[in-house]
XYZ file of C-alpha atoms in Angstrom:
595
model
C 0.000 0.000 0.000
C 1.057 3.357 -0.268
C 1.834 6.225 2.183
C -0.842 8.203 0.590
C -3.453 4.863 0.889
C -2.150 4.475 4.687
C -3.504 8.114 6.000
C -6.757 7.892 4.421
C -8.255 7.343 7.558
C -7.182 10.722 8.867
C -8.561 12.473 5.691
C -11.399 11.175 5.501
C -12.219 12.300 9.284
C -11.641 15.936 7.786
C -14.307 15.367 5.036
C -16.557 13.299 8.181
C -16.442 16.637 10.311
C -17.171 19.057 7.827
C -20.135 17.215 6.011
C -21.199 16.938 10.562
C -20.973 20.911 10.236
C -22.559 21.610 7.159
C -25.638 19.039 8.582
C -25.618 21.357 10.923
C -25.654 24.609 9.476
C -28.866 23.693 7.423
C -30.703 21.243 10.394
C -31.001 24.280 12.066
C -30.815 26.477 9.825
C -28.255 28.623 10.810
C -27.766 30.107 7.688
C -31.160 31.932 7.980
C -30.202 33.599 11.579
C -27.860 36.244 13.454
C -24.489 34.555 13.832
C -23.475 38.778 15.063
C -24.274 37.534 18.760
C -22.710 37.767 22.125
C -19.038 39.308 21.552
C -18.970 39.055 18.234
C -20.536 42.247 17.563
C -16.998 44.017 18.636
C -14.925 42.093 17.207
C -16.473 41.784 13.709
C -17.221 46.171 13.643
C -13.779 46.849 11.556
C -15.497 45.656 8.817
C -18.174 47.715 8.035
C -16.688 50.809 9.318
C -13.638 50.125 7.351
C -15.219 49.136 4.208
C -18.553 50.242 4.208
C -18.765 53.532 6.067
C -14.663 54.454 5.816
C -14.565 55.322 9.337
C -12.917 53.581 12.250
C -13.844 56.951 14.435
C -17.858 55.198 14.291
C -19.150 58.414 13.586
C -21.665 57.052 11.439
C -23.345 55.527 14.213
C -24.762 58.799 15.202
C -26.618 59.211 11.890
C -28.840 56.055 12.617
C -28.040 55.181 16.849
C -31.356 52.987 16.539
C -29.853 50.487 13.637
C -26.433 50.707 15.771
C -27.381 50.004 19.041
C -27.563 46.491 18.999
C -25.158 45.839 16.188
C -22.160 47.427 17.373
C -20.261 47.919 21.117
C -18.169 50.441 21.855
C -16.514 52.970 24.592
C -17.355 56.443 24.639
C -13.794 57.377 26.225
C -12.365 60.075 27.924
C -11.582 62.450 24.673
C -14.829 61.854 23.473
C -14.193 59.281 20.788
C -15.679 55.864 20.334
C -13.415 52.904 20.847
C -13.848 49.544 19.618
C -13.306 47.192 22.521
C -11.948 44.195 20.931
C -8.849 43.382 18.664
C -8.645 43.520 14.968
C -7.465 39.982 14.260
C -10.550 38.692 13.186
C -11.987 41.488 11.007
C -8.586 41.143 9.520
C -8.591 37.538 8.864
C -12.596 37.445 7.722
C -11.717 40.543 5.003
C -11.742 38.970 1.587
C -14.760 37.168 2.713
C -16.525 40.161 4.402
C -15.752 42.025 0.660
C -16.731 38.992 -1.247
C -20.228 39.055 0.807
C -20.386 42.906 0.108
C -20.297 42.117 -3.489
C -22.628 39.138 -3.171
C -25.201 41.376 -1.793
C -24.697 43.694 -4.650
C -25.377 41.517 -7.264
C -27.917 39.707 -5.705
C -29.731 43.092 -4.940
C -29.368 42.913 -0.671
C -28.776 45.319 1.909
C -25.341 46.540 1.657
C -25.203 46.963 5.329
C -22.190 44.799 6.179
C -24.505 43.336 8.388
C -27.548 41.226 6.675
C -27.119 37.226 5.934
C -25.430 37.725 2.349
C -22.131 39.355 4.609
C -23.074 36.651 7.557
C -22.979 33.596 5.261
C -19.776 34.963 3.529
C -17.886 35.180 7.058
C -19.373 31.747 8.276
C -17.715 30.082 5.464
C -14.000 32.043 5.895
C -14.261 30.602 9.669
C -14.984 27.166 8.154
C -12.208 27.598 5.311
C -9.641 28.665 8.316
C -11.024 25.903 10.604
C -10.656 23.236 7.047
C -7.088 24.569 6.583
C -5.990 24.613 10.301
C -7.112 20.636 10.620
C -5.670 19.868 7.547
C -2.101 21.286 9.135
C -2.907 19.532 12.248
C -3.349 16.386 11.023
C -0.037 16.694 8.637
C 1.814 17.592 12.223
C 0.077 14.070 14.323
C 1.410 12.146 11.612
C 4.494 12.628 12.163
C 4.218 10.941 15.786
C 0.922 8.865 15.328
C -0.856 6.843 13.371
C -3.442 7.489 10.849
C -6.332 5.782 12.575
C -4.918 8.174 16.294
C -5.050 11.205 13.736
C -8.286 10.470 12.411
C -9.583 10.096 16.456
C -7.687 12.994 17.597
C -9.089 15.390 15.219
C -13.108 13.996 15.340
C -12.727 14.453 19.158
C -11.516 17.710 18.810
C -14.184 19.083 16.784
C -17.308 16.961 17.432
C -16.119 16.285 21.282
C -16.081 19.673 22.309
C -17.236 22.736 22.357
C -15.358 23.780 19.463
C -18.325 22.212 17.334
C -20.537 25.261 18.868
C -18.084 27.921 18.110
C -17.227 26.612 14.419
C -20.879 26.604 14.229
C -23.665 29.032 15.862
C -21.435 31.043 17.211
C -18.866 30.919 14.466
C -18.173 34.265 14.272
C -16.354 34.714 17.672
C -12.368 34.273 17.673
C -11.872 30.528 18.898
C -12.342 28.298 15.667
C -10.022 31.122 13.616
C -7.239 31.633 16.783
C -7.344 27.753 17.095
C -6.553 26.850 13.558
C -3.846 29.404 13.081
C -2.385 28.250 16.257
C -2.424 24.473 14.428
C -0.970 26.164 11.493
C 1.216 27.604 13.596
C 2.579 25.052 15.538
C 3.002 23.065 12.297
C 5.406 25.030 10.842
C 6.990 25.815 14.586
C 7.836 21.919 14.716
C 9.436 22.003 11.044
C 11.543 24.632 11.888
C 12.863 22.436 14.640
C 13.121 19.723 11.597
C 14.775 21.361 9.217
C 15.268 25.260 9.780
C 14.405 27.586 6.680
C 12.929 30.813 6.647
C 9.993 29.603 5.000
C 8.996 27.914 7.937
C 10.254 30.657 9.724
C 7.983 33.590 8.247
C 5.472 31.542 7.966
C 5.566 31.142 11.859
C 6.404 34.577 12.532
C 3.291 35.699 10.430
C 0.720 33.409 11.851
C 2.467 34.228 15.224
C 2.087 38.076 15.003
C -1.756 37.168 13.442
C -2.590 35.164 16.673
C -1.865 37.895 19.367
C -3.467 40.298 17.257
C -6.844 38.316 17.516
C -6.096 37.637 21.094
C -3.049 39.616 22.373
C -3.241 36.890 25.828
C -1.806 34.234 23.203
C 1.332 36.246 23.487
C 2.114 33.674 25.845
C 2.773 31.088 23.436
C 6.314 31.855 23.325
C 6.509 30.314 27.213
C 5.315 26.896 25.003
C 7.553 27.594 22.158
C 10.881 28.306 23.657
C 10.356 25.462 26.281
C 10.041 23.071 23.464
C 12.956 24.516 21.212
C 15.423 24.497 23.970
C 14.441 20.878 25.010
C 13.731 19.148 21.669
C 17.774 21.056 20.919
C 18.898 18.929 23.787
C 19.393 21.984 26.223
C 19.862 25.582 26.268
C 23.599 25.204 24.684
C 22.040 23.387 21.696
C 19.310 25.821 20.950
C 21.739 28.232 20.801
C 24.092 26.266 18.308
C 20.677 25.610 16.358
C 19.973 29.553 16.854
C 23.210 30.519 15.202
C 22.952 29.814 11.109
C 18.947 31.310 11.805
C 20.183 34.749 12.819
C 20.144 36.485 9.235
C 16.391 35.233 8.971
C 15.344 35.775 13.102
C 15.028 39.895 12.956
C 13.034 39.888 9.634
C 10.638 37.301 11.436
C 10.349 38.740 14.208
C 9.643 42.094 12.302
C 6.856 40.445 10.516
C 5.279 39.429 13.828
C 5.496 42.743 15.448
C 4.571 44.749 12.447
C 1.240 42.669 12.453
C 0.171 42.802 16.295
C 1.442 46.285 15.907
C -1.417 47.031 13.615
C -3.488 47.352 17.039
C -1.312 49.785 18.254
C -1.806 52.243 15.768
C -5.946 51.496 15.785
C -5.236 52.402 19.511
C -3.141 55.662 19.259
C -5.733 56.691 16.377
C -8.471 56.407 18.388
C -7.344 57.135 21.768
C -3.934 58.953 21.555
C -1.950 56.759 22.645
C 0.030 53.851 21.941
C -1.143 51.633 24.744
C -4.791 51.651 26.618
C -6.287 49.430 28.392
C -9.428 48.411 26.455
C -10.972 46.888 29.797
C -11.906 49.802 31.008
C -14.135 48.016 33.482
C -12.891 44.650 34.215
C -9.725 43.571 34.877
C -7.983 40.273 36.419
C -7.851 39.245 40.088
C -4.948 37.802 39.943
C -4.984 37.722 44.048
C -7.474 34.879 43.716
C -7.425 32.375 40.792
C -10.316 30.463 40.448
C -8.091 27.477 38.843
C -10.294 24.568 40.618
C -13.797 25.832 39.384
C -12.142 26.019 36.139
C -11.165 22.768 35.494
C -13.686 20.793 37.594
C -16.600 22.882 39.017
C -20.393 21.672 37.563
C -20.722 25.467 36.731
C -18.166 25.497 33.601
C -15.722 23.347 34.530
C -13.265 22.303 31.726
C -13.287 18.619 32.735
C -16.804 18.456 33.597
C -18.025 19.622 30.217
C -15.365 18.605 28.147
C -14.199 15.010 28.892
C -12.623 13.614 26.213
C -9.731 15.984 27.138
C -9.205 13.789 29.662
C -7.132 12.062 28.052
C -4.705 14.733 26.997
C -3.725 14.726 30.853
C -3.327 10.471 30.135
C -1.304 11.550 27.417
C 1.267 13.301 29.327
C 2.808 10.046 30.400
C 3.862 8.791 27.006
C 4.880 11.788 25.869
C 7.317 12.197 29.161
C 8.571 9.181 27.497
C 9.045 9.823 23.629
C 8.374 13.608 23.758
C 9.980 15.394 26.255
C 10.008 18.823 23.888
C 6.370 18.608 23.620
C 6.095 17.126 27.436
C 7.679 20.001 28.982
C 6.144 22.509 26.722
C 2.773 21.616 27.385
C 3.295 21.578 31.312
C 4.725 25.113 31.772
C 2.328 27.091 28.863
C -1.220 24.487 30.457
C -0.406 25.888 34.306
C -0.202 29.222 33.197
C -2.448 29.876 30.646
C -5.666 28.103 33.331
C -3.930 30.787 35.540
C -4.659 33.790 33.786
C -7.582 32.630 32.469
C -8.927 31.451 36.053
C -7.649 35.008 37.387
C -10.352 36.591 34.999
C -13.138 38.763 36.808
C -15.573 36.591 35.023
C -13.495 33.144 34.976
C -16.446 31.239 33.783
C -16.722 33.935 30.612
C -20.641 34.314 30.848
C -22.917 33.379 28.016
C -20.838 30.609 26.634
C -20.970 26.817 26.156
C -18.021 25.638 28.330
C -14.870 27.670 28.908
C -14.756 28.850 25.629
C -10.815 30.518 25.419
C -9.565 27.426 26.431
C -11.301 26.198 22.717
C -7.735 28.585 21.093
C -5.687 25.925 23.252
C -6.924 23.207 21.969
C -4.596 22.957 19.614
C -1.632 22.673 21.974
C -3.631 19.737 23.617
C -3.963 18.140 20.553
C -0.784 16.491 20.922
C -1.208 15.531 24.313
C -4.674 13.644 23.515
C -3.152 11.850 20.570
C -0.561 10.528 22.950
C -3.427 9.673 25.348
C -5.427 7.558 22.781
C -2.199 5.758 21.357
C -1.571 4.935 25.202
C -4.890 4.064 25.924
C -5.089 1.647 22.603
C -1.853 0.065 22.973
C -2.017 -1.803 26.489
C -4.068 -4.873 25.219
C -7.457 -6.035 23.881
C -9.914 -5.209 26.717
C -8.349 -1.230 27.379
C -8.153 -0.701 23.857
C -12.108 -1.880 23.574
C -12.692 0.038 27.189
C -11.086 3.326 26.021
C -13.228 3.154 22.391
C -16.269 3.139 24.400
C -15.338 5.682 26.913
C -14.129 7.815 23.957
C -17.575 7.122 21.668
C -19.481 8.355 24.998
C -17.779 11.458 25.252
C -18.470 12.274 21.987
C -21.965 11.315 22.125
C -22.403 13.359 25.662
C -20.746 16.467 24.405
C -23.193 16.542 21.061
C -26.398 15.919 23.362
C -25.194 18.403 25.970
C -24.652 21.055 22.685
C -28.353 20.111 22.217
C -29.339 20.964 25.464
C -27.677 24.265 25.858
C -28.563 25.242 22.390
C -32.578 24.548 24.197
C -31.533 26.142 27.245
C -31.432 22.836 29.325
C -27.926 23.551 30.268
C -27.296 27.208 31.635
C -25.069 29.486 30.433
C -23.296 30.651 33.485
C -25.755 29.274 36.556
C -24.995 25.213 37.153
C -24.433 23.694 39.803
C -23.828 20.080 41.104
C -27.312 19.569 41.934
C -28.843 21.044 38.665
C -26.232 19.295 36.743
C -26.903 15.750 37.868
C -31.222 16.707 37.872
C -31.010 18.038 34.417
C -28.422 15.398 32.826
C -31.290 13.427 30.460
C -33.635 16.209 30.425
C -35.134 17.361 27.307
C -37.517 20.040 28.675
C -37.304 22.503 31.534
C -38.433 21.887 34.631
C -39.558 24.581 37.732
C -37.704 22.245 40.093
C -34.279 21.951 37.378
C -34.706 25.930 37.238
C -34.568 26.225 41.046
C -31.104 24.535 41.261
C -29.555 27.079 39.577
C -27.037 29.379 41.006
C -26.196 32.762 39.574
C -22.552 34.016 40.763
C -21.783 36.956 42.522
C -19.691 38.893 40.053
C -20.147 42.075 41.493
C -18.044 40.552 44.592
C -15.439 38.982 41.922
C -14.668 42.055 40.212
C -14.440 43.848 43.225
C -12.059 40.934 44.583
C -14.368 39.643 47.702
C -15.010 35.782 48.114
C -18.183 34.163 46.952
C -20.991 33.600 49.855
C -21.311 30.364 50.725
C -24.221 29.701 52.201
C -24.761 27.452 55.735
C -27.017 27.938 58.530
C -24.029 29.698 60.111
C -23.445 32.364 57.743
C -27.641 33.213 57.275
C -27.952 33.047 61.287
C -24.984 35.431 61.265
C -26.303 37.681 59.057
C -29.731 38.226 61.179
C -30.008 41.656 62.083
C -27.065 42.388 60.200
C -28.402 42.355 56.419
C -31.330 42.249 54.583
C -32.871 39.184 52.965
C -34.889 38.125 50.625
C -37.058 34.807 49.842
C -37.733 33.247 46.334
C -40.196 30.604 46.317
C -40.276 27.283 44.318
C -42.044 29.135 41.274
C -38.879 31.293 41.084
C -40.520 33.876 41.828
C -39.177 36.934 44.409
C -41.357 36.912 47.688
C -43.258 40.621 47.860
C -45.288 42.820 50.369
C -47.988 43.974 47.702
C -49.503 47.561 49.271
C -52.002 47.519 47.037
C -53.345 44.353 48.282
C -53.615 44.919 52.045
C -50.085 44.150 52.470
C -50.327 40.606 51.249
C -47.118 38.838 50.794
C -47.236 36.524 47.616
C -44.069 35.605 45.714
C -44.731 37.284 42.219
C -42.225 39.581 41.119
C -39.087 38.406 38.822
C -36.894 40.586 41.109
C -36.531 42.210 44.149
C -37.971 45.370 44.654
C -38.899 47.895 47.402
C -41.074 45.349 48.791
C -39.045 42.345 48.521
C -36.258 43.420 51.569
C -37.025 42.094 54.957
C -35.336 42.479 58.649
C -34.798 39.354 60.453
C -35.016 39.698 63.876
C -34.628 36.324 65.978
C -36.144 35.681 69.039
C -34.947 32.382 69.816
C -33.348 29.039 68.799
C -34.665 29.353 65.449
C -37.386 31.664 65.721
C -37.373 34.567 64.094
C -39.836 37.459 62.720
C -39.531 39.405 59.333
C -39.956 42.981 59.386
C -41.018 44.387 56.089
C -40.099 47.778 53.982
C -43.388 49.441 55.256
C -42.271 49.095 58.904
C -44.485 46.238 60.345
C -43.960 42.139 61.057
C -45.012 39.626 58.328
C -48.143 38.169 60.833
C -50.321 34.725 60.158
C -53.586 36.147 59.373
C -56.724 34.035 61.017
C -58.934 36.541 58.739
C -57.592 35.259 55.725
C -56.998 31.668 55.662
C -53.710 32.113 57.241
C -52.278 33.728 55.091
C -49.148 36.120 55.816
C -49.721 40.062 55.637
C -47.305 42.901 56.450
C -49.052 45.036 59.054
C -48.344 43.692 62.216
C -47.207 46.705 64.909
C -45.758 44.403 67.132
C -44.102 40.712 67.466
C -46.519 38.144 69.230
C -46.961 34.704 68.789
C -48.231 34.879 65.384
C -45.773 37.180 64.258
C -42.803 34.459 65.422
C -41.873 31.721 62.526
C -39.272 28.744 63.120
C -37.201 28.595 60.295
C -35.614 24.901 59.077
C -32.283 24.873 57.094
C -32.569 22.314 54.551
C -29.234 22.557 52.546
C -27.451 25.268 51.276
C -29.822 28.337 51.204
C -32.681 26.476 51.457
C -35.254 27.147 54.397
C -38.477 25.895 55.617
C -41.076 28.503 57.658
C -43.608 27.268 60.304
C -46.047 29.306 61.107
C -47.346 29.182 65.034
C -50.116 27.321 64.216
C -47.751 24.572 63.976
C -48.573 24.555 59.986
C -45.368 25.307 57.082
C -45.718 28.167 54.972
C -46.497 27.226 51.499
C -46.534 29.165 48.032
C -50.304 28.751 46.816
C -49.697 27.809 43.307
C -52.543 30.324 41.550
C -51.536 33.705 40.663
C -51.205 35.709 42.455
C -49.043 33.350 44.727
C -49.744 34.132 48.023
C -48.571 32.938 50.921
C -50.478 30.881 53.082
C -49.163 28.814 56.740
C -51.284 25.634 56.146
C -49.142 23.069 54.966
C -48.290 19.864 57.739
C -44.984 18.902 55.495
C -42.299 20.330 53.632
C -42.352 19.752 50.290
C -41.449 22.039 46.837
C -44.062 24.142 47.545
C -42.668 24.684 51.632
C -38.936 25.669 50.653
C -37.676 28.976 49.857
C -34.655 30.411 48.693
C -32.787 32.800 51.713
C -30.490 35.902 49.969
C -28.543 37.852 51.752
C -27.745 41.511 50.791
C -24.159 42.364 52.403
């Protein structure tokens, strides 16, 4: 057979994933919708002001603000100008196809907007050209150390075992498919520069290099991976210089290519903002004081390990490649460490509306090594591993589409999981009041401002009695609320808290405590109403006194003094009644504390 007929395993997964995508694109029809969503909007506003409007100052927004508001972000800044938030990179890498969309919409008589689907298809398919081209380099660098059959796995569980499948796909047009396959371009032509020097290699990295950090200038950290791997795959710091020595009349022109590119930003900067360096983040920043590297990698909320098994195995493949790839061995364990360092240290760590930990998806090429090396371990050590790890591998793949499916439906939160709503919701295929009360937003007002989370026990709510105000959402979800206009009835109805929502606990014994409302009086048992609660008790008495259960976490049972719990009725307008003899959904409430 020939070399060619031997790797046609590995090409044929490249032809496998893209005809998955494009089943994709139409089963949902994705071509049809926005794809200008979440961050994309800043990244992707080059284009049209560059090559529609001819005017990276945005002054054209203020001749239609209502068609602008929700299609563009930007900083009003301190000289009055508007600045773009995000890099350049990808409105420079999506150009020709932004232009050849522009003329499409021309000729086909569409809104020359830089903004309707003929300019939104034409993008989609430059981030699936780059994503076709950066596998294609990817799988010419795993054959060099693996087989065609590990190639052909490596690069289907890549793409269809991880979130990279959502963000070559719906949300296509943020930076992670494009950064990730010019870093597998780029790391291609690092490793034959190792091979066989050249300054085609050479340029080729410096270009790609200088492109990267100019679509995210964080990937500047690369060269930590890079140098790590030249010095040990040179045999030490003596060889890499040796190996260093015949490059040197090709290093400054490469390196001049890079900086000239990533420059690029630098002038966009000092044009709008007068100066050469700004900080873009005007509002966020990192905490680098507390690293939230745990909940990154493992926590139910967005964990990387949680929602993206299969790179399980890239940790697996560490051992083998301790053993026949020290270069790429110590590489990946110095640039890994860091980069889930800075990235944990991130006000938001968990990056909000996203499926997974999506900048980690730029990385994955750098772990594409490592989980070669893990299936080629995992496939070599006899019948019943190699049949165990197939399986294990297959399930991955089939969890991570499903769990796409479910976020895509909303059946997996964006930013809100926990534990408990992970484990409810894990088959679900519709929403449920009691999935939807596991939730847990984050506190990222206390992140950015670099205070721990709360964690919630009886200690810390009995603590805060008397100290803070609180708040109760019952099982509908729904905020607990004094309603004047209602004789002070308390019924949990509102989405939010509001003026009514705040109460005053003041205990009066092991457990027993009274609520004191925003009008000034104590949440009482009413006999008058079918016990239910009203604000407009004076005084505390006996009906006025409730002893509160913890449960778990937040969670809290009432009963009333007629020895009954207090229950949510479940007609609108959800009052609250005490005539329940059990807790159940409809007894517990949610307990907030306002610090």
């Amino acid at each position: 057979m020939t070399e060619a007929s031997n790797r046609k395993y590995s090409l044929l997964s490249v032809f496998f994933i893209f005809v998955f995508i494009l089943s994709i694109f139409f089963s949902f029809n994705i071509w049809r919708k926005n794809r200008i969503i979440i961050d994309a909007p800043s990244y992707y506003t080059y284009l049209p002001a560059v090559f529609i409007h001819h005017d990276l100052s945005l002054g054209f927004i203020d001749k239609d603000p209502d068609f602008f508001r929700n299609v563009i972000w930007y900083y009003k800044i301190e000289n009055g100008k508007k600045l773009i938030k995000h890099p350049m990179g990808i409105s420079l890498a999506l150009s020709p196809f932004f232009l050849a969309g522009h003329v499409a919409a021309k000729v086909t008589g569409g809104r020359q907007d830089g903004y309707s689907l003929c300019y939104q298809n034409a993008v989609s398919i430059g981030v699936l050209v780059y994503l076709a081209i950066g596998l294609l380099y990817l799988r010419k660098l795993l054959l060099v150390m693996f087989s065609d059959k590990i190639t052909a796995l490596t690069l289907v569980g890549l793409v269809i075992g991880t979130n990279l499948l959502w963000y070559s796909t719906i949300e296509g047009l943020m930076p992670h498919a494009i950064s990730f396959s010019f870093i597998c371009v780029c790391l291609f032509h690092f490793y034959e520069c190792l091979r066989s020097g050249g300054a085609k290699n050479l340029f080729a990295f410096a270009f790609l290099f200088g492109l990267i950090i100019l679509i995210r200038p964080l990937a500047i950290t690369l060269l930590v991976y890079f140098i790590t791997a030249a010095i040990v795959s040179k045999g030490g710091l003596k060889g890499f210089i040796a190996y260093l020595k015949p490059q040197w009349k090709y290093i400054i022109p490469a390196a001049l290519i890079a900086v000239s590119i990533f420059s690029l930003q630098m002038f966009y900067l000092k044009y709008a903002t007068g100066k050469w360096l700004y900080d873009v983040y005007i509002d966020e920043h990192f905490v680098f004081s507390s690293p939230q590297m745990l909940p990154f990698l493992f926590s139910f909320r967005k964990g990387i390990f949680i929602y993206t098994p299969v790179l399980i195995f890239s940790v697996i493949g560490l051992v083998w490649l301790y053993r026949k790839r020290r270069d790429v061995f110590y590489g990946t364990i110095i640039i890994m460490p860091l980069t889930v360092f800075l990235l944990s240290s991130w006000w938001a760590w968990s990056y909000g509306i996203s499926w997974g930990i999506r900048p980690m998806i730029d990385y994955y090429a750098l772990l594409a090594i490592p989980l070669a090396a893990g299936f080629s371990m995992s496939f070599s050590k006899g019948r019943i591993l190699a049949g165990f790890s197939g399986v294990i591998i297959f399930l991955f793949i089939i969890l991570n589409l499903f769990q796409t499916w479910q976020y895509k439906n909303g059946l997996i939160h964006y930013d809100d999981m926990t534990r408990e709503s992970y484990f409810k919701g894990f088959f679900q295929t519709e929403k449920s009041l009691e999935w939807l009360d596991l939730l847990s937003p984050y506190d990222w007002d206390r992140r950015i401002r670099g205070l721990p989370q709360i964690e919630y026990n009886k200690e810390y709510i009995q603590a805060s009695f008397g100290k803070y105000p609180v708040y109760l959402r019952g099982y509908n979800l729904q905020i607990v609320t004094v309603n004047a206009k209602a004789q002070h009835a308390v019924a949990a109805y509102m989405k939010a808290p509001g003026p009514g929502s705040w109460f005053d606990i003041e205990p009066s014994g092991e457990d027993i405590i009274s609520f004191r409302a925003g009008n000034g009086y104590y949440l009482t048992v009413s006999g008058s109403y079918d016990n239910a609660l009203i604000a407009d008790a004076a005084f505390i008495g006996e009906k006025e006194k409730f002893h509160i259960t913890y449960l778990s976490d937040n969670r809290v049972a009432l009963k009333a003094w007629n020895g009954k719990y207090v229950a949510v009725s479940p007609d609108f307008p959800n009052i609250l009644f005490a005539s329940s003899s059990e807790v159940s959904q409809k007894e517990t409430f949610r307990l907030f504390v306002k610090e």
